[in-house]
C-alpha positions in Angstrom: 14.8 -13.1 -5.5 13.4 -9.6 -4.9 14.1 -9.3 -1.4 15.5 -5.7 -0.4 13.8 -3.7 2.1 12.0 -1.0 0.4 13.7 2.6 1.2 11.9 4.4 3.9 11.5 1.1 6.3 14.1 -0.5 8.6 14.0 -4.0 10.4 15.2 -4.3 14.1 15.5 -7.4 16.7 15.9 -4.9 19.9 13.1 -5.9 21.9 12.8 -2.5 23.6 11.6 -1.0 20.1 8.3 -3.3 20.0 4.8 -2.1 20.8 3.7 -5.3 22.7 0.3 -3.8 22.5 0.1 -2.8 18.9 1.7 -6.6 18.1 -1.5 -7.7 20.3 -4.3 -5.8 18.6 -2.7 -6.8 15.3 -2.7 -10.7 15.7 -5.6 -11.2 18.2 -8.0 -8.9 15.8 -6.7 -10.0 12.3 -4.6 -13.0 12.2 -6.5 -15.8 11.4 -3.9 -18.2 13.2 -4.3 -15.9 16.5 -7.3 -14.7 16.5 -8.6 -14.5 20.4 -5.0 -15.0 21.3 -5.0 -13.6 25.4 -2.4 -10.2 26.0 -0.8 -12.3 28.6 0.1 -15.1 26.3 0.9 -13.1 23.5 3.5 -11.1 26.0 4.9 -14.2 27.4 5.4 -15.4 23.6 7.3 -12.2 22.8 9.5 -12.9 25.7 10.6 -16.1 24.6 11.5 -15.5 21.3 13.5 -13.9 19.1 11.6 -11.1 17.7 11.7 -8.7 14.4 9.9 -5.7 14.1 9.3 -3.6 11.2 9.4 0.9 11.7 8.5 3.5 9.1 12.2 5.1 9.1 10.2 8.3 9.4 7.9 8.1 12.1 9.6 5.8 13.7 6.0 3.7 14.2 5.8 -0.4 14.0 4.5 -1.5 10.5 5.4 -4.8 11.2 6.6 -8.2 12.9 7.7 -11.6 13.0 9.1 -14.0 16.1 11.4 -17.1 15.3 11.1 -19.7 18.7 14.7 -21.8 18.5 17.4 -22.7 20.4 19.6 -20.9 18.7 21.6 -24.5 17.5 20.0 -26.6 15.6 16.1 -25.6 14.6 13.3 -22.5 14.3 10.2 -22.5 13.9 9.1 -19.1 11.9 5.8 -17.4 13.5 3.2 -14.3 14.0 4.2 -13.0 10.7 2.1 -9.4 10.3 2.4 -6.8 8.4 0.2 -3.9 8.9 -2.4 -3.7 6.3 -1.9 0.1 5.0 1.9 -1.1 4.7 1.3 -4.0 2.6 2.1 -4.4 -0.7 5.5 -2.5 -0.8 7.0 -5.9 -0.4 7.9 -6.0 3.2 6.3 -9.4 3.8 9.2 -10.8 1.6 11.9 -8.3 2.6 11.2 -9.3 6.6 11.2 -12.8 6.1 14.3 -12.6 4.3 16.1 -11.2 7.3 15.0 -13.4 9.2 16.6 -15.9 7.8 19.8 -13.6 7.3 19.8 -13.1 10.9 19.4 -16.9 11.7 22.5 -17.7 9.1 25.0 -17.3 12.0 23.5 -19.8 13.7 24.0 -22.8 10.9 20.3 -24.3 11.6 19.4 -27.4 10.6 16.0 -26.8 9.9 13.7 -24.1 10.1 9.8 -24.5 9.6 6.8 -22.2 9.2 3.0 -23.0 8.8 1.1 -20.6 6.3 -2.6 -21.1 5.0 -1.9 -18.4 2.4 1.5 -16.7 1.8 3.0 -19.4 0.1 4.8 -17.3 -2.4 6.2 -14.7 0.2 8.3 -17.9 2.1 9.1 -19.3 -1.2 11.3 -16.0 -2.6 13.4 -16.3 0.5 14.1 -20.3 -0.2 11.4 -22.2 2.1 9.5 -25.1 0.8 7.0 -27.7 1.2 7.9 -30.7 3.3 9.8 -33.1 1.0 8.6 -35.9 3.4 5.2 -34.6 5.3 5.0 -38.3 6.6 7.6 -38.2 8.6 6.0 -35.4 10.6 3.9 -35.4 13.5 2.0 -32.5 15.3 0.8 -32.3 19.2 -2.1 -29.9 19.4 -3.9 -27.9 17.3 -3.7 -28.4 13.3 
């Protein structure tokens, strides 16, 4: 499981350190789960969460990010996964979902869910998989 952080990058949770508005452009313009998404809601998401961001050691600039929504006890629900598209490819995808779920370890979890249309492979190096029992899963909203 190939999950290092490629030299030259480094992964942070302080809030201060995120561009809300870069995070905005990024998922309202190019995620296909977001795409629309309003500022406002996208800033009030950021506030409630627990969020990673990805910085070129160098410049210092965002390359990337992912949120986790829990309660800190028993479950999190993986989200807003991006990573810029000139920084893809160097495996930071992987290496930021991997500390995510470093990060959540201290917390003992019970269960911790994502939805992905096409990244599969990136959530499966770090351990996630398919739901063992889909049936027993319901959904408010949209699917």
């Amino acid at each position: 499981m190939d999950t290092e952080l490629p030299d030259g990058y480094e992964i942070s949770t302080d809030p201060a350190r995120l561009d809300a508005a870069l995070i905005h452009r990024w998922l309202s313009e190019d995620a296909y789960w977001a795409l629309g998404r309003p500022r406002e809601k996208q800033d009030r998401a950021i506030a409630h969460s627990l969020n990673f961001g990805v910085y070129d050691g160098a410049s210092g600039a965002q390359v990337g990010y992912a949120r986790l929504v829990t309660d800190r006890a028993t479950f999190g629900w993986l989200c807003d996964v991006y990573i810029a598209p000139a920084a893809r490819g160097r495996g930071l995808g992987t290496a930021l979902a991997a500390a995510v779920r470093g990060h959540l370890d201290e917390y003992g979890l019970r269960r911790v869910l994502l939805a992905t249309a096409d990244a599969h492979e990136v959530y499966a190096k770090v351990g996630f998989e398919p739901l063992a029992k889909p049936e027993k899963w319901m959904a408010l909203g949209e699917q």
